[in-house]
């Protein structure tokens, strides 16, 4: 029976990643009936060189005789389990990536998705903390929420949505010309609004005003983010697959939100219910969220010209193509036969 073994390792220090059983040498009961035997050939990784060896000549032969057969069975199971885990992981990952990835998107898509996922997770954690603070501000900690508090909660949601509508009307098509700018500032606005919500327990008599202003900021942030991401998704497409890229981005955001919410609930449950503890949880995750949003923007390559990029292009063109005033003056004086000082 053939065993793939890492060179130079004693038999008792073999790990699951260092021990594989080839299909051609597996027992008949373990072989796949619809798959031909796979030839065992040497291969190299970034850490070591592997090669097929016979069981009789391997270091497993140093093991006591009663342990050899259990070791073979264990290697069979580990090899099968390793393949199953890899297949399951690939299938799960493909559910969050566009079809035919990475050939259906631009190279910078993975970097953007990675940082955007971190931004969404940390943003959800701070959102859970701020919501907990608001619930204590309206009276959840006392065991009952009065009708006035419930009405204040509904009013602040309505005012926040109205503020988002007005903001979208004022900004209009500027999201298309400079999406990275608006997406970056939307992340900062979201964290500032979250910080404002966390201050509601300190001023419960101003709950409606503070929560309404913070909710307006959140709605503006969500609207700006969704509008800017639409333009960014367009820059990632190759095969006219904007719908697929947008759908998978929504799946990634949903998964990140669930993970962040779970972490936020756990942190809220194990931490003391004091303002100091709440701010201690909020500050590091807020900083990570803003930084991840910044890094995600750096991964985006804009392929259209806005005002700033047009100015940079023209500035470069004028510097290298159009002569300066001193050059034109020298040429003109030489042309008419005048001295340079005249």
GROMACS .gro file of C-alpha atoms in nm:
model
  342
    1UNK     CA    1   0.000   0.000   0.000
    2UNK     CA    2   0.140   0.341  -0.098
    3UNK     CA    3   0.154   0.624   0.152
    4UNK     CA    4   0.247   0.983   0.072
    5UNK     CA    5   0.475   1.097   0.351
    6UNK     CA    6   0.661   1.421   0.419
    7UNK     CA    7   1.033   1.363   0.386
    8UNK     CA    8   1.244   1.374   0.699
    9UNK     CA    9   0.959   1.334   0.948
   10UNK     CA   10   0.938   1.047   1.199
   11UNK     CA   11   0.625   0.836   1.178
   12UNK     CA   12   0.491   0.959   1.514
   13UNK     CA   13   0.508   1.329   1.412
   14UNK     CA   14   0.301   1.294   1.095
   15UNK     CA   15   0.008   1.533   1.069
   16UNK     CA   16  -0.306   1.500   0.861
   17UNK     CA   17  -0.168   1.748   0.606
   18UNK     CA   18   0.149   1.537   0.569
   19UNK     CA   19  -0.011   1.194   0.518
   20UNK     CA   20  -0.219   1.098   0.215
   21UNK     CA   21  -0.330   0.768   0.068
   22UNK     CA   22  -0.332   0.744  -0.311
   23UNK     CA   23  -0.641   0.608  -0.483
   24UNK     CA   24  -0.441   0.354  -0.677
   25UNK     CA   25  -0.303   0.204  -0.356
   26UNK     CA   26  -0.615   0.226  -0.141
   27UNK     CA   27  -0.792  -0.092  -0.037
   28UNK     CA   28  -1.050  -0.221  -0.281
   29UNK     CA   29  -1.337  -0.136  -0.046
   30UNK     CA   30  -1.220   0.225  -0.024
   31UNK     CA   31  -1.151   0.288  -0.392
   32UNK     CA   32  -1.391   0.494  -0.593
   33UNK     CA   33  -1.554   0.253  -0.842
   34UNK     CA   34  -1.608   0.518  -1.111
   35UNK     CA   35  -1.264   0.675  -1.091
   36UNK     CA   36  -0.948   0.523  -1.238
   37UNK     CA   37  -0.644   0.485  -1.013
   38UNK     CA   38  -0.449   0.806  -0.976
   39UNK     CA   39  -0.076   0.764  -1.038
   40UNK     CA   40   0.146   0.872  -0.751
   41UNK     CA   41   0.408   1.122  -0.864
   42UNK     CA   42   0.640   1.351  -0.667
   43UNK     CA   43   0.519   1.702  -0.598
   44UNK     CA   44   0.656   2.017  -0.433
   45UNK     CA   45   0.494   2.280  -0.211
   46UNK     CA   46   0.629   2.609  -0.079
   47UNK     CA   47   0.747   2.438   0.240
   48UNK     CA   48   0.862   2.090   0.146
   49UNK     CA   49   0.900   1.828  -0.123
   50UNK     CA   50   0.675   1.522  -0.124
   51UNK     CA   51   0.710   1.195  -0.310
   52UNK     CA   52   0.527   0.860  -0.313
   53UNK     CA   53   0.691   0.583  -0.113
   54UNK     CA   54   0.595   0.225  -0.040
   55UNK     CA   55   0.457   0.141   0.299
   56UNK     CA   56   0.725  -0.120   0.356
   57UNK     CA   57   1.004   0.138   0.309
   58UNK     CA   58   0.840   0.431   0.487
   59UNK     CA   59   0.895   0.548   0.841
   60UNK     CA   60   0.554   0.409   0.930
   61UNK     CA   61   0.732   0.075   0.926
   62UNK     CA   62   0.905   0.190   1.244
   63UNK     CA   63   0.573   0.186   1.425
   64UNK     CA   64   0.491  -0.118   1.635
   65UNK     CA   65   0.316  -0.388   1.436
   66UNK     CA   66  -0.018  -0.360   1.622
   67UNK     CA   67  -0.036   0.012   1.530
   68UNK     CA   68   0.025  -0.019   1.157
   69UNK     CA   69  -0.324  -0.120   1.049
   70UNK     CA   70  -0.500   0.146   1.268
   71UNK     CA   71  -0.264   0.407   1.127
   72UNK     CA   72  -0.356   0.303   0.772
   73UNK     CA   73  -0.728   0.326   0.852
   74UNK     CA   74  -0.680   0.664   1.020
   75UNK     CA   75  -0.490   0.794   0.717
   76UNK     CA   76  -0.771   0.677   0.488
   77UNK     CA   77  -1.031   0.859   0.695
   78UNK     CA   78  -0.823   1.176   0.725
   79UNK     CA   79  -0.762   1.186   0.352
   80UNK     CA   80  -1.132   1.143   0.278
   81UNK     CA   81  -1.232   1.400   0.541
   82UNK     CA   82  -0.978   1.649   0.409
   83UNK     CA   83  -1.121   1.624   0.056
   84UNK     CA   84  -1.477   1.662   0.182
   85UNK     CA   85  -1.390   1.973   0.383
   86UNK     CA   86  -1.217   2.128   0.082
   87UNK     CA   87  -1.512   2.057  -0.148
   88UNK     CA   88  -1.761   2.194   0.105
   89UNK     CA   89  -1.551   2.507   0.160
   90UNK     CA   90  -1.523   2.572  -0.213
   91UNK     CA   91  -1.897   2.531  -0.264
   92UNK     CA   92  -1.975   2.763   0.028
   93UNK     CA   93  -1.733   3.026  -0.103
   94UNK     CA   94  -1.876   3.009  -0.455
   95UNK     CA   95  -2.217   3.105  -0.314
   96UNK     CA   96  -2.071   3.449  -0.234
   97UNK     CA   97  -1.867   3.503  -0.551
   98UNK     CA   98  -1.979   3.586  -0.906
   99UNK     CA   99  -2.015   3.301  -1.151
  100UNK     CA  100  -1.690   3.197  -1.323
  101UNK     CA  101  -1.486   3.386  -1.064
  102UNK     CA  102  -1.211   3.511  -1.104
  103UNK     CA  103  -1.246   3.531  -1.483
  104UNK     CA  104  -1.576   3.722  -1.474
  105UNK     CA  105  -1.449   4.020  -1.269
  106UNK     CA  106  -1.147   4.249  -1.262
  107UNK     CA  107  -0.840   4.158  -1.049
  108UNK     CA  108  -0.914   4.418  -0.782
  109UNK     CA  109  -1.252   4.259  -0.696
  110UNK     CA  110  -1.113   4.024  -0.430
  111UNK     CA  111  -0.928   4.298  -0.241
  112UNK     CA  112  -1.235   4.520  -0.240
  113UNK     CA  113  -1.466   4.240  -0.123
  114UNK     CA  114  -1.228   4.140   0.155
  115UNK     CA  115  -1.205   4.489   0.306
  116UNK     CA  116  -1.574   4.560   0.248
  117UNK     CA  117  -1.660   4.243   0.440
  118UNK     CA  118  -1.450   4.357   0.737
  119UNK     CA  119  -1.612   4.701   0.718
  120UNK     CA  120  -1.960   4.548   0.727
  121UNK     CA  121  -1.882   4.314   1.017
  122UNK     CA  122  -1.736   4.586   1.238
  123UNK     CA  123  -2.013   4.828   1.143
  124UNK     CA  124  -2.273   4.573   1.254
  125UNK     CA  125  -2.096   4.529   1.588
  126UNK     CA  126  -2.106   4.903   1.660
  127UNK     CA  127  -2.468   4.911   1.548
  128UNK     CA  128  -2.564   4.649   1.808
  129UNK     CA  129  -2.387   4.845   2.082
  130UNK     CA  130  -2.560   5.172   1.987
  131UNK     CA  131  -2.902   5.006   1.969
  132UNK     CA  132  -2.851   4.865   2.318
  133UNK     CA  133  -2.772   5.215   2.446
  134UNK     CA  134  -3.086   5.357   2.287
  135UNK     CA  135  -3.303   5.085   2.439
  136UNK     CA  136  -3.173   5.169   2.784
  137UNK     CA  137  -3.236   5.537   2.714
  138UNK     CA  138  -3.607   5.478   2.640
  139UNK     CA  139  -3.656   5.271   2.955
  140UNK     CA  140  -3.581   4.909   2.869
  141UNK     CA  141  -3.357   4.875   3.171
  142UNK     CA  142  -3.641   4.963   3.406
  143UNK     CA  143  -3.849   4.670   3.282
  144UNK     CA  144  -4.110   4.860   3.080
  145UNK     CA  145  -4.120   5.087   2.776
  146UNK     CA  146  -4.389   5.357   2.802
  147UNK     CA  147  -4.607   5.454   2.508
  148UNK     CA  148  -4.429   5.789   2.469
  149UNK     CA  149  -4.096   5.612   2.425
  150UNK     CA  150  -4.242   5.384   2.159
  151UNK     CA  151  -4.382   5.687   1.975
  152UNK     CA  152  -4.044   5.860   1.994
  153UNK     CA  153  -3.885   5.551   1.841
  154UNK     CA  154  -4.128   5.557   1.548
  155UNK     CA  155  -4.089   5.933   1.498
  156UNK     CA  156  -3.711   5.919   1.487
  157UNK     CA  157  -3.728   5.645   1.220
  158UNK     CA  158  -3.963   5.855   1.009
  159UNK     CA  159  -3.749   6.168   1.038
  160UNK     CA  160  -3.440   5.966   0.948
  161UNK     CA  161  -3.599   5.833   0.630
  162UNK     CA  162  -3.716   6.182   0.535
  163UNK     CA  163  -3.363   6.314   0.578
  164UNK     CA  164  -3.230   6.044   0.348
  165UNK     CA  165  -3.480   6.137   0.076
  166UNK     CA  166  -3.382   6.506   0.095
  167UNK     CA  167  -3.013   6.416   0.080
  168UNK     CA  168  -3.061   6.201  -0.230
  169UNK     CA  169  -3.250   6.486  -0.398
  170UNK     CA  170  -2.971   6.734  -0.325
  171UNK     CA  171  -2.680   6.513  -0.431
  172UNK     CA  172  -2.850   6.379  -0.746
  173UNK     CA  173  -2.602   6.242  -1.004
  174UNK     CA  174  -2.285   6.331  -0.812
  175UNK     CA  175  -2.272   5.971  -0.687
  176UNK     CA  176  -2.178   5.861  -1.039
  177UNK     CA  177  -1.898   6.113  -1.085
  178UNK     CA  178  -1.719   6.053  -0.754
  179UNK     CA  179  -1.840   5.732  -0.586
  180UNK     CA  180  -1.524   5.672  -0.381
  181UNK     CA  181  -1.554   6.012  -0.214
  182UNK     CA  182  -1.913   5.962  -0.108
  183UNK     CA  183  -1.859   5.603   0.004
  184UNK     CA  184  -1.566   5.700   0.225
  185UNK     CA  185  -1.753   5.982   0.394
  186UNK     CA  186  -2.062   5.765   0.430
  187UNK     CA  187  -1.859   5.529   0.650
  188UNK     CA  188  -1.746   5.815   0.872
  189UNK     CA  189  -2.101   5.953   0.888
  190UNK     CA  190  -2.232   5.613   0.995
  191UNK     CA  191  -1.987   5.586   1.284
  192UNK     CA  192  -2.057   5.944   1.397
  193UNK     CA  193  -2.431   5.870   1.394
  194UNK     CA  194  -2.366   5.553   1.592
  195UNK     CA  195  -2.161   5.751   1.845
  196UNK     CA  196  -2.447   5.999   1.879
  197UNK     CA  197  -2.690   5.716   1.949
  198UNK     CA  198  -2.464   5.587   2.224
  199UNK     CA  199  -2.492   5.923   2.400
  200UNK     CA  200  -2.872   5.898   2.439
  201UNK     CA  201  -2.852   5.737   2.787
  202UNK     CA  202  -2.661   6.044   2.906
  203UNK     CA  203  -2.940   6.278   2.793
  204UNK     CA  204  -3.266   6.079   2.804
  205UNK     CA  205  -3.476   6.396   2.802
  206UNK     CA  206  -3.332   6.477   2.457
  207UNK     CA  207  -3.386   6.128   2.322
  208UNK     CA  208  -3.609   6.229   2.030
  209UNK     CA  209  -3.376   6.503   1.909
  210UNK     CA  210  -3.055   6.303   1.942
  211UNK     CA  211  -3.197   5.983   1.798
  212UNK     CA  212  -3.360   6.166   1.507
  213UNK     CA  213  -3.037   6.341   1.411
  214UNK     CA  214  -2.841   6.017   1.438
  215UNK     CA  215  -3.101   5.830   1.234
  216UNK     CA  216  -3.085   6.097   0.964
  217UNK     CA  217  -2.708   6.045   0.952
  218UNK     CA  218  -2.752   5.668   0.928
  219UNK     CA  219  -3.003   5.693   0.644
  220UNK     CA  220  -2.776   5.934   0.457
  221UNK     CA  221  -2.486   5.692   0.505
  222UNK     CA  222  -2.683   5.389   0.385
  223UNK     CA  223  -2.816   5.576   0.082
  224UNK     CA  224  -2.474   5.712  -0.015
  225UNK     CA  225  -2.313   5.371   0.030
  226UNK     CA  226  -2.568   5.190  -0.185
  227UNK     CA  227  -2.548   5.454  -0.460
  228UNK     CA  228  -2.167   5.460  -0.463
  229UNK     CA  229  -2.137   5.081  -0.456
  230UNK     CA  230  -2.352   5.054  -0.767
  231UNK     CA  231  -2.093   5.254  -0.962
  232UNK     CA  232  -1.809   5.054  -0.808
  233UNK     CA  233  -1.971   4.724  -0.900
  234UNK     CA  234  -1.989   4.847  -1.259
  235UNK     CA  235  -1.611   4.892  -1.258
  236UNK     CA  236  -1.562   4.527  -1.155
  237UNK     CA  237  -1.766   4.373  -1.436
  238UNK     CA  238  -1.610   4.215  -1.744
  239UNK     CA  239  -1.880   4.005  -1.910
  240UNK     CA  240  -2.173   4.243  -1.863
  241UNK     CA  241  -2.257   4.068  -1.533
  242UNK     CA  242  -2.350   4.367  -1.317
  243UNK     CA  243  -2.656   4.189  -1.181
  244UNK     CA  244  -2.452   3.889  -1.067
  245UNK     CA  245  -2.186   4.108  -0.903
  246UNK     CA  246  -2.452   4.316  -0.725
  247UNK     CA  247  -2.640   4.007  -0.603
  248UNK     CA  248  -2.325   3.845  -0.465
  249UNK     CA  249  -2.232   4.173  -0.297
  250UNK     CA  250  -2.569   4.168  -0.125
  251UNK     CA  251  -2.503   3.811  -0.009
  252UNK     CA  252  -2.166   3.912   0.131
  253UNK     CA  253  -2.319   4.209   0.315
  254UNK     CA  254  -2.592   3.989   0.462
  255UNK     CA  255  -2.341   3.732   0.586
  256UNK     CA  256  -2.120   4.006   0.729
  257UNK     CA  257  -2.420   4.161   0.903
  258UNK     CA  258  -2.516   3.830   1.063
  259UNK     CA  259  -2.161   3.767   1.184
  260UNK     CA  260  -2.126   4.121   1.317
  261UNK     CA  261  -2.463   4.108   1.491
  262UNK     CA  262  -2.370   3.780   1.658
  263UNK     CA  263  -2.040   3.919   1.784
  264UNK     CA  264  -2.212   4.236   1.900
  265UNK     CA  265  -2.472   4.043   2.099
  266UNK     CA  266  -2.203   3.830   2.265
  267UNK     CA  267  -1.993   4.135   2.354
  268UNK     CA  268  -2.296   4.316   2.493
  269UNK     CA  269  -2.391   4.014   2.703
  270UNK     CA  270  -2.049   3.962   2.862
  271UNK     CA  271  -1.955   4.328   2.913
  272UNK     CA  272  -2.072   4.546   3.205
  273UNK     CA  273  -2.367   4.772   3.129
  274UNK     CA  274  -2.175   5.094   3.183
  275UNK     CA  275  -2.097   5.379   2.948
  276UNK     CA  276  -1.724   5.318   2.988
  277UNK     CA  277  -1.759   4.955   2.880
  278UNK     CA  278  -1.984   5.052   2.589
  279UNK     CA  279  -1.733   5.306   2.458
  280UNK     CA  280  -1.448   5.059   2.510
  281UNK     CA  281  -1.627   4.819   2.274
  282UNK     CA  282  -1.726   5.088   2.026
  283UNK     CA  283  -1.399   5.274   1.969
  284UNK     CA  284  -1.173   4.994   1.834
  285UNK     CA  285  -1.440   4.853   1.605
  286UNK     CA  286  -1.529   5.200   1.477
  287UNK     CA  287  -1.165   5.267   1.388
  288UNK     CA  288  -1.135   4.929   1.215
  289UNK     CA  289  -1.457   4.993   1.022
  290UNK     CA  290  -1.338   5.331   0.892
  291UNK     CA  291  -0.995   5.192   0.801
  292UNK     CA  292  -1.145   4.892   0.620
  293UNK     CA  293  -1.374   5.124   0.425
  294UNK     CA  294  -1.071   5.333   0.327
  295UNK     CA  295  -0.878   5.026   0.211
  296UNK     CA  296  -1.178   4.901   0.014
  297UNK     CA  297  -1.190   5.233  -0.172
  298UNK     CA  298  -0.821   5.206  -0.256
  299UNK     CA  299  -0.887   4.877  -0.434
  300UNK     CA  300  -1.137   5.035  -0.674
  301UNK     CA  301  -1.007   5.151  -1.012
  302UNK     CA  302  -1.236   5.418  -1.157
  303UNK     CA  303  -1.258   5.400  -1.533
  304UNK     CA  304  -1.448   5.722  -1.597
  305UNK     CA  305  -1.342   6.086  -1.574
  306UNK     CA  306  -1.480   6.313  -1.305
  307UNK     CA  307  -1.379   6.673  -1.236
  308UNK     CA  308  -1.075   6.588  -1.025
  309UNK     CA  309  -0.938   6.322  -1.262
  310UNK     CA  310  -0.995   6.547  -1.562
  311UNK     CA  311  -0.797   6.825  -1.394
  312UNK     CA  312  -0.511   6.584  -1.322
  313UNK     CA  313  -0.505   6.462  -1.682
  314UNK     CA  314  -0.507   6.816  -1.822
  315UNK     CA  315  -0.242   6.928  -1.575
  316UNK     CA  316  -0.014   6.645  -1.682
  317UNK     CA  317  -0.083   6.717  -2.048
  318UNK     CA  318  -0.011   7.089  -2.017
  319UNK     CA  319   0.310   7.026  -1.823
  320UNK     CA  320   0.453   6.786  -2.081
  321UNK     CA  321   0.300   6.912  -2.406
  322UNK     CA  322   0.230   7.283  -2.381
  323UNK     CA  323   0.550   7.492  -2.344
  324UNK     CA  324   0.591   7.725  -2.048
  325UNK     CA  325   0.601   8.104  -2.070
  326UNK     CA  326   0.981   8.116  -2.045
  327UNK     CA  327   1.020   7.875  -2.335
  328UNK     CA  328   0.783   8.068  -2.560
  329UNK     CA  329   0.954   8.398  -2.473
  330UNK     CA  330   1.299   8.259  -2.559
  331UNK     CA  331   1.175   8.123  -2.889
  332UNK     CA  332   0.997   8.445  -2.982
  333UNK     CA  333   1.300   8.664  -2.907
  334UNK     CA  334   1.526   8.441  -3.113
  335UNK     CA  335   1.277   8.446  -3.397
  336UNK     CA  336   1.276   8.826  -3.429
  337UNK     CA  337   1.650   8.860  -3.363
  338UNK     CA  338   1.617   9.035  -3.028
  339UNK     CA  339   1.836   8.983  -2.728
  340UNK     CA  340   1.707   8.772  -2.443
  341UNK     CA  341   1.705   9.063  -2.203
  342UNK     CA  342   1.492   9.295  -2.419
   0.00000   0.00000   0.00000
